[in-house]
Amino acid sequence: GLAYGGASVDPGGSYSIKGLPAGSYKVKFRDCYEAFYADEYYNDESDSESADVVQVSVRTETASINMTVTKRGTISGVVTDDVSGARLAEICVSGYRVDGGYHASAVTNAGGEYVLEGLLNGDYSINFLDCSGTGYLSEMYDDAEDHPGNPVSVVAGTDAGEIDAAMTLGGSLSGTVTDESSGDSIEDVCVWWGRGSGPSERVTTDE
């Protein structure tokens, strides 16, 4: 009949699964927390069908079912201002696998650097969004205009580096809202902006 179970690896990298009925087993290794490592089966196989069969007998430990796991892929790069070349912090970077079902995100550090980690094999659409509120225009990798743009290929255990972006600082609108009768400034008025058929975004006045 069907039997399965599991165990967590301790800080020394060791594991032990107890209470198994006698039989033939296939053993899978999965990073349950950070998801930085690719799923693998014993012995260095990527799927259950190809995995080695492990025989277990009662009152006996089947030892040395060891595994060397491979880190998933990463995408890294640097984000800068397209005019000054200054490196930009707090830019949100997202990678979406083109065939769907998986994505990863990161935020640039003070040096404008980012790393998307734990990526499954595949092609990824990369998007850059200003999360700092400075006003940089959102864009896709390599200035692509439509999804999926120019996808970046990822292979487990390797880094797709130099996936950089040079972002453009957008224009701005500003003004003051006052009471028609008293001339006093008014806070908490929502100001919408839009282009084309109608408003698409808003800000709120302060004091």
PDB file of C-alpha atoms in Angstrom:
ATOM      1  CA  GLY A   1       0.000   0.000   0.000  1.00  0.00           C
ATOM      2  CA  LEU A   2       0.854   3.683  -0.138  1.00  0.00           C
ATOM      3  CA  ALA A   3       3.246   4.844   2.571  1.00  0.00           C
ATOM      4  CA  TYR A   4       5.069   8.125   2.958  1.00  0.00           C
ATOM      5  CA  GLY A   5       6.658  10.339   5.570  1.00  0.00           C
ATOM      6  CA  GLY A   6       9.314  12.934   6.113  1.00  0.00           C
ATOM      7  CA  ALA A   7      11.770  14.617   8.425  1.00  0.00           C
ATOM      8  CA  SER A   8      13.626  17.916   8.727  1.00  0.00           C
ATOM      9  CA  VAL A   9      17.375  18.220   8.353  1.00  0.00           C
ATOM     10  CA  ASP A  10      19.174  19.317  11.520  1.00  0.00           C
ATOM     11  CA  PRO A  11      21.791  22.131  11.689  1.00  0.00           C
ATOM     12  CA  GLY A  12      24.511  19.585  10.910  1.00  0.00           C
ATOM     13  CA  GLY A  13      22.819  18.532   7.690  1.00  0.00           C
ATOM     14  CA  SER A  14      21.666  15.145   9.018  1.00  0.00           C
ATOM     15  CA  TYR A  15      18.215  13.596   8.925  1.00  0.00           C
ATOM     16  CA  SER A  16      16.514  10.387  10.045  1.00  0.00           C
ATOM     17  CA  ILE A  17      13.096   9.067   9.031  1.00  0.00           C
ATOM     18  CA  LYS A  18      11.742   6.466  11.445  1.00  0.00           C
ATOM     19  CA  GLY A  19       8.821   4.049  11.569  1.00  0.00           C
ATOM     20  CA  LEU A  20       8.931   2.931   7.938  1.00  0.00           C
ATOM     21  CA  PRO A  21       7.272  -0.326   6.872  1.00  0.00           C
ATOM     22  CA  ALA A  22       9.446  -2.667   4.816  1.00  0.00           C
ATOM     23  CA  GLY A  23       9.362  -1.848   1.140  1.00  0.00           C
ATOM     24  CA  SER A  24      10.724   0.131  -1.779  1.00  0.00           C
ATOM     25  CA  TYR A  25      10.969   3.912  -1.452  1.00  0.00           C
ATOM     26  CA  LYS A  26      11.910   6.969  -3.440  1.00  0.00           C
ATOM     27  CA  VAL A  27      13.377   9.856  -1.466  1.00  0.00           C
ATOM     28  CA  LYS A  28      12.767  13.510  -2.270  1.00  0.00           C
ATOM     29  CA  PHE A  29      14.711  16.484  -0.910  1.00  0.00           C
ATOM     30  CA  ARG A  30      13.001  19.905  -0.753  1.00  0.00           C
ATOM     31  CA  ASP A  31      13.968  23.249   0.759  1.00  0.00           C
ATOM     32  CA  CYS A  32      10.906  23.809   2.950  1.00  0.00           C
ATOM     33  CA  TYR A  33      11.696  27.324   4.153  1.00  0.00           C
ATOM     34  CA  GLU A  34      13.821  29.703   2.071  1.00  0.00           C
ATOM     35  CA  ALA A  35      13.220  27.812  -1.206  1.00  0.00           C
ATOM     36  CA  PHE A  36      16.763  28.633  -2.353  1.00  0.00           C
ATOM     37  CA  TYR A  37      17.492  25.014  -3.308  1.00  0.00           C
ATOM     38  CA  ALA A  38      15.959  23.042  -6.163  1.00  0.00           C
ATOM     39  CA  ASP A  39      13.812  19.984  -5.461  1.00  0.00           C
ATOM     40  CA  GLU A  40      15.777  16.798  -6.089  1.00  0.00           C
ATOM     41  CA  TYR A  41      15.316  13.052  -5.743  1.00  0.00           C
ATOM     42  CA  TYR A  42      17.829  10.474  -4.632  1.00  0.00           C
ATOM     43  CA  ASN A  43      20.238   9.977  -6.360  1.00  0.00           C
ATOM     44  CA  ASP A  44      20.729  13.329  -8.183  1.00  0.00           C
ATOM     45  CA  GLU A  45      17.528  13.092 -10.216  1.00  0.00           C
ATOM     46  CA  SER A  46      14.994  15.846 -10.924  1.00  0.00           C
ATOM     47  CA  ASP A  47      11.830  13.704 -11.032  1.00  0.00           C
ATOM     48  CA  SER A  48      10.309  10.728  -9.267  1.00  0.00           C
ATOM     49  CA  GLU A  49      10.280   8.511 -12.331  1.00  0.00           C
ATOM     50  CA  SER A  50      14.068   8.738 -12.687  1.00  0.00           C
ATOM     51  CA  ALA A  51      14.831   8.474  -8.969  1.00  0.00           C
ATOM     52  CA  ASP A  52      16.732   5.516  -7.511  1.00  0.00           C
ATOM     53  CA  VAL A  53      14.698   3.048  -5.470  1.00  0.00           C
ATOM     54  CA  VAL A  54      15.761   2.619  -1.837  1.00  0.00           C
ATOM     55  CA  GLN A  55      14.984  -0.680  -0.102  1.00  0.00           C
ATOM     56  CA  VAL A  56      13.973  -0.583   3.569  1.00  0.00           C
ATOM     57  CA  SER A  57      13.686  -3.560   5.942  1.00  0.00           C
ATOM     58  CA  VAL A  58      12.151  -3.596   9.422  1.00  0.00           C
ATOM     59  CA  ARG A  59      14.542  -3.345  12.393  1.00  0.00           C
ATOM     60  CA  THR A  60      17.234  -2.118  10.007  1.00  0.00           C
ATOM     61  CA  GLU A  61      18.583   1.347   9.229  1.00  0.00           C
ATOM     62  CA  THR A  62      19.242   2.036   5.556  1.00  0.00           C
ATOM     63  CA  ALA A  63      22.049   4.551   5.930  1.00  0.00           C
ATOM     64  CA  SER A  64      24.033   6.827   3.606  1.00  0.00           C
ATOM     65  CA  ILE A  65      21.026   8.040   1.613  1.00  0.00           C
ATOM     66  CA  ASN A  66      22.894  11.280   1.138  1.00  0.00           C
ATOM     67  CA  MET A  67      22.247  14.138  -1.235  1.00  0.00           C
ATOM     68  CA  THR A  68      24.108  17.153  -2.532  1.00  0.00           C
ATOM     69  CA  VAL A  69      21.459  19.695  -3.465  1.00  0.00           C
ATOM     70  CA  THR A  70      21.778  22.453  -6.045  1.00  0.00           C
ATOM     71  CA  LYS A  71      20.857  26.051  -5.412  1.00  0.00           C
ATOM     72  CA  ARG A  72      18.102  27.441  -7.568  1.00  0.00           C
ATOM     73  CA  GLY A  73      18.970  30.167 -10.047  1.00  0.00           C
ATOM     74  CA  THR A  74      19.281  33.884  -9.393  1.00  0.00           C
ATOM     75  CA  ILE A  75      18.943  37.094 -11.368  1.00  0.00           C
ATOM     76  CA  SER A  76      20.982  40.114 -10.306  1.00  0.00           C
ATOM     77  CA  GLY A  77      21.759  43.611 -11.466  1.00  0.00           C
ATOM     78  CA  VAL A  78      22.116  47.298 -10.686  1.00  0.00           C
ATOM     79  CA  VAL A  79      19.537  50.076 -11.090  1.00  0.00           C
ATOM     80  CA  THR A  80      20.668  53.627 -11.874  1.00  0.00           C
ATOM     81  CA  ASP A  81      19.362  57.051 -12.909  1.00  0.00           C
ATOM     82  CA  ASP A  82      19.448  57.197 -16.710  1.00  0.00           C
ATOM     83  CA  VAL A  83      20.978  60.716 -16.744  1.00  0.00           C
ATOM     84  CA  SER A  84      23.282  61.011 -13.744  1.00  0.00           C
ATOM     85  CA  GLY A  85      24.175  57.339 -13.402  1.00  0.00           C
ATOM     86  CA  ALA A  86      23.484  57.538  -9.666  1.00  0.00           C
ATOM     87  CA  ARG A  87      22.592  54.194  -8.144  1.00  0.00           C
ATOM     88  CA  LEU A  88      19.003  53.998  -6.941  1.00  0.00           C
ATOM     89  CA  ALA A  89      17.851  52.493  -3.639  1.00  0.00           C
ATOM     90  CA  GLU A  90      14.328  51.246  -2.903  1.00  0.00           C
ATOM     91  CA  ILE A  91      13.505  50.169  -6.433  1.00  0.00           C
ATOM     92  CA  CYS A  92      11.220  47.118  -6.342  1.00  0.00           C
ATOM     93  CA  VAL A  93      12.300  44.452  -8.827  1.00  0.00           C
ATOM     94  CA  SER A  94       9.992  41.570  -9.766  1.00  0.00           C
ATOM     95  CA  GLY A  95      10.589  38.521 -11.909  1.00  0.00           C
ATOM     96  CA  TYR A  96       7.609  36.646 -13.345  1.00  0.00           C
ATOM     97  CA  ARG A  97       8.099  33.326 -15.087  1.00  0.00           C
ATOM     98  CA  VAL A  98       6.713  33.701 -18.594  1.00  0.00           C
ATOM     99  CA  ASP A  99       4.746  30.438 -18.452  1.00  0.00           C
ATOM    100  CA  GLY A 100       3.101  31.551 -15.182  1.00  0.00           C
ATOM    101  CA  GLY A 101       2.922  30.068 -11.729  1.00  0.00           C
ATOM    102  CA  TYR A 102       6.046  31.527 -10.148  1.00  0.00           C
ATOM    103  CA  HIS A 103       7.570  34.883  -9.291  1.00  0.00           C
ATOM    104  CA  ALA A 104      10.172  36.453  -7.024  1.00  0.00           C
ATOM    105  CA  SER A 105      10.850  39.995  -5.843  1.00  0.00           C
ATOM    106  CA  ALA A 106      13.575  42.092  -4.251  1.00  0.00           C
ATOM    107  CA  VAL A 107      14.338  45.718  -3.384  1.00  0.00           C
ATOM    108  CA  THR A 108      17.559  47.467  -4.387  1.00  0.00           C
ATOM    109  CA  ASN A 109      19.980  48.317  -1.589  1.00  0.00           C
ATOM    110  CA  ALA A 110      21.790  51.606  -1.045  1.00  0.00           C
ATOM    111  CA  GLY A 111      24.153  50.687  -3.872  1.00  0.00           C
ATOM    112  CA  GLY A 112      21.295  50.099  -6.304  1.00  0.00           C
ATOM    113  CA  GLU A 113      21.972  46.349  -6.309  1.00  0.00           C
ATOM    114  CA  TYR A 114      19.366  43.589  -6.222  1.00  0.00           C
ATOM    115  CA  VAL A 115      19.230  39.787  -6.358  1.00  0.00           C
ATOM    116  CA  LEU A 116      16.165  37.691  -7.196  1.00  0.00           C
ATOM    117  CA  GLU A 117      16.761  34.361  -5.466  1.00  0.00           C
ATOM    118  CA  GLY A 118      15.231  30.902  -5.419  1.00  0.00           C
ATOM    119  CA  LEU A 119      14.234  30.901  -9.098  1.00  0.00           C
ATOM    120  CA  LEU A 120      13.065  27.771 -10.867  1.00  0.00           C
ATOM    121  CA  ASN A 121      14.433  27.043 -14.321  1.00  0.00           C
ATOM    122  CA  GLY A 122      12.692  29.057 -17.005  1.00  0.00           C
ATOM    123  CA  ASP A 123      12.341  32.427 -18.698  1.00  0.00           C
ATOM    124  CA  TYR A 124      11.455  35.477 -16.588  1.00  0.00           C
ATOM    125  CA  SER A 125       9.953  38.866 -17.356  1.00  0.00           C
ATOM    126  CA  ILE A 126      11.687  41.509 -15.203  1.00  0.00           C
ATOM    127  CA  ASN A 127       9.904  44.651 -13.973  1.00  0.00           C
ATOM    128  CA  PHE A 128      11.269  47.696 -12.144  1.00  0.00           C
ATOM    129  CA  LEU A 129       9.020  49.885  -9.948  1.00  0.00           C
ATOM    130  CA  ASP A 130       9.981  52.897  -7.829  1.00  0.00           C
ATOM    131  CA  CYS A 131       8.961  52.047  -4.244  1.00  0.00           C
ATOM    132  CA  SER A 132      10.741  55.064  -2.754  1.00  0.00           C
ATOM    133  CA  GLY A 133       8.165  57.631  -3.883  1.00  0.00           C
ATOM    134  CA  THR A 134      10.814  59.641  -5.736  1.00  0.00           C
ATOM    135  CA  GLY A 135       8.920  59.423  -9.001  1.00  0.00           C
ATOM    136  CA  TYR A 136      10.941  57.214 -11.319  1.00  0.00           C
ATOM    137  CA  LEU A 137       8.921  55.724 -14.171  1.00  0.00           C
ATOM    138  CA  SER A 138       8.218  52.012 -14.063  1.00  0.00           C
ATOM    139  CA  GLU A 139       9.814  49.947 -16.784  1.00  0.00           C
ATOM    140  CA  MET A 140      10.593  46.445 -17.971  1.00  0.00           C
ATOM    141  CA  TYR A 141      14.045  45.024 -18.533  1.00  0.00           C
ATOM    142  CA  ASP A 142      15.823  46.304 -21.637  1.00  0.00           C
ATOM    143  CA  ASP A 143      13.126  48.993 -22.042  1.00  0.00           C
ATOM    144  CA  ALA A 144      10.606  46.498 -23.397  1.00  0.00           C
ATOM    145  CA  GLU A 145       7.104  47.919 -23.793  1.00  0.00           C
ATOM    146  CA  ASP A 146       4.862  44.851 -23.631  1.00  0.00           C
ATOM    147  CA  HIS A 147       4.765  41.692 -21.516  1.00  0.00           C
ATOM    148  CA  PRO A 148       6.745  39.451 -21.489  1.00  0.00           C
ATOM    149  CA  GLY A 149       9.284  41.881 -22.931  1.00  0.00           C
ATOM    150  CA  ASN A 150      12.795  40.471 -23.287  1.00  0.00           C
ATOM    151  CA  PRO A 151      12.761  37.447 -20.957  1.00  0.00           C
ATOM    152  CA  VAL A 152      15.808  36.439 -18.941  1.00  0.00           C
ATOM    153  CA  SER A 153      16.670  32.726 -18.908  1.00  0.00           C
ATOM    154  CA  VAL A 154      17.432  31.103 -15.548  1.00  0.00           C
ATOM    155  CA  VAL A 155      19.252  27.816 -14.920  1.00  0.00           C
ATOM    156  CA  ALA A 156      19.555  26.228 -11.458  1.00  0.00           C
ATOM    157  CA  GLY A 157      22.876  26.827  -9.771  1.00  0.00           C
ATOM    158  CA  THR A 158      23.772  29.854 -11.904  1.00  0.00           C
ATOM    159  CA  ASP A 159      23.298  33.612 -11.754  1.00  0.00           C
ATOM    160  CA  ALA A 160      21.909  35.584 -14.686  1.00  0.00           C
ATOM    161  CA  GLY A 161      23.872  38.719 -13.925  1.00  0.00           C
ATOM    162  CA  GLU A 162      24.010  42.252 -15.279  1.00  0.00           C
ATOM    163  CA  ILE A 163      20.249  42.487 -15.682  1.00  0.00           C
ATOM    164  CA  ASP A 164      20.469  46.230 -15.127  1.00  0.00           C
ATOM    165  CA  ALA A 165      18.066  49.125 -15.549  1.00  0.00           C
ATOM    166  CA  ALA A 166      18.580  52.858 -16.098  1.00  0.00           C
ATOM    167  CA  MET A 167      15.361  54.524 -14.936  1.00  0.00           C
ATOM    168  CA  THR A 168      13.903  57.874 -15.975  1.00  0.00           C
ATOM    169  CA  LEU A 169      12.736  60.382 -13.380  1.00  0.00           C
ATOM    170  CA  GLY A 170       9.207  61.397 -14.299  1.00  0.00           C
ATOM    171  CA  GLY A 171       7.779  64.894 -14.351  1.00  0.00           C
ATOM    172  CA  SER A 172       5.667  66.269 -11.520  1.00  0.00           C
ATOM    173  CA  LEU A 173       2.607  68.390 -10.806  1.00  0.00           C
ATOM    174  CA  SER A 174       2.125  70.531  -7.717  1.00  0.00           C
ATOM    175  CA  GLY A 175      -0.195  73.203  -6.408  1.00  0.00           C
ATOM    176  CA  THR A 176      -2.350  74.356  -3.506  1.00  0.00           C
ATOM    177  CA  VAL A 177      -6.032  73.782  -2.775  1.00  0.00           C
ATOM    178  CA  THR A 178      -7.863  76.498  -0.817  1.00  0.00           C
ATOM    179  CA  ASP A 179     -11.353  77.261   0.428  1.00  0.00           C
ATOM    180  CA  GLU A 180     -13.087  79.644  -2.004  1.00  0.00           C
ATOM    181  CA  SER A 181     -14.577  81.780   0.766  1.00  0.00           C
ATOM    182  CA  SER A 182     -11.887  81.926   3.440  1.00  0.00           C
ATOM    183  CA  GLY A 183      -8.797  81.283   1.368  1.00  0.00           C
ATOM    184  CA  ASP A 184      -7.642  78.744   3.927  1.00  0.00           C
ATOM    185  CA  SER A 185      -5.676  75.786   2.650  1.00  0.00           C
ATOM    186  CA  ILE A 186      -7.524  72.486   2.737  1.00  0.00           C
ATOM    187  CA  GLU A 187      -6.075  69.106   3.566  1.00  0.00           C
ATOM    188  CA  ASP A 188      -7.282  65.625   2.616  1.00  0.00           C
ATOM    189  CA  VAL A 189      -8.518  66.621  -0.831  1.00  0.00           C
ATOM    190  CA  CYS A 190      -7.839  63.857  -3.353  1.00  0.00           C
ATOM    191  CA  VAL A 191      -6.202  65.165  -6.510  1.00  0.00           C
ATOM    192  CA  TRP A 192      -6.463  62.852  -9.485  1.00  0.00           C
ATOM    193  CA  TRP A 193      -4.302  62.867 -12.559  1.00  0.00           C
ATOM    194  CA  GLY A 194      -4.919  61.117 -15.813  1.00  0.00           C
ATOM    195  CA  ARG A 195      -3.984  61.014 -19.427  1.00  0.00           C
ATOM    196  CA  GLY A 196      -6.304  60.153 -22.274  1.00  0.00           C
ATOM    197  CA  SER A 197      -9.834  59.099 -21.354  1.00  0.00           C
ATOM    198  CA  GLY A 198      -9.739  59.890 -17.640  1.00  0.00           C
ATOM    199  CA  PRO A 199      -7.967  59.950 -14.265  1.00  0.00           C
ATOM    200  CA  SER A 200      -5.850  56.958 -13.376  1.00  0.00           C
ATOM    201  CA  GLU A 201      -4.119  57.829 -10.119  1.00  0.00           C
ATOM    202  CA  ARG A 202      -4.419  60.210  -7.183  1.00  0.00           C
ATOM    203  CA  VAL A 203      -2.613  61.982  -4.362  1.00  0.00           C
ATOM    204  CA  THR A 204      -4.045  63.640  -1.225  1.00  0.00           C
ATOM    205  CA  THR A 205      -3.364  67.184  -0.112  1.00  0.00           C
ATOM    206  CA  ASP A 206      -1.536  67.769   3.166  1.00  0.00           C
ATOM    207  CA  GLU A 207      -2.129  70.570   5.625  1.00  0.00           C
TER     208      GLU A 207
END
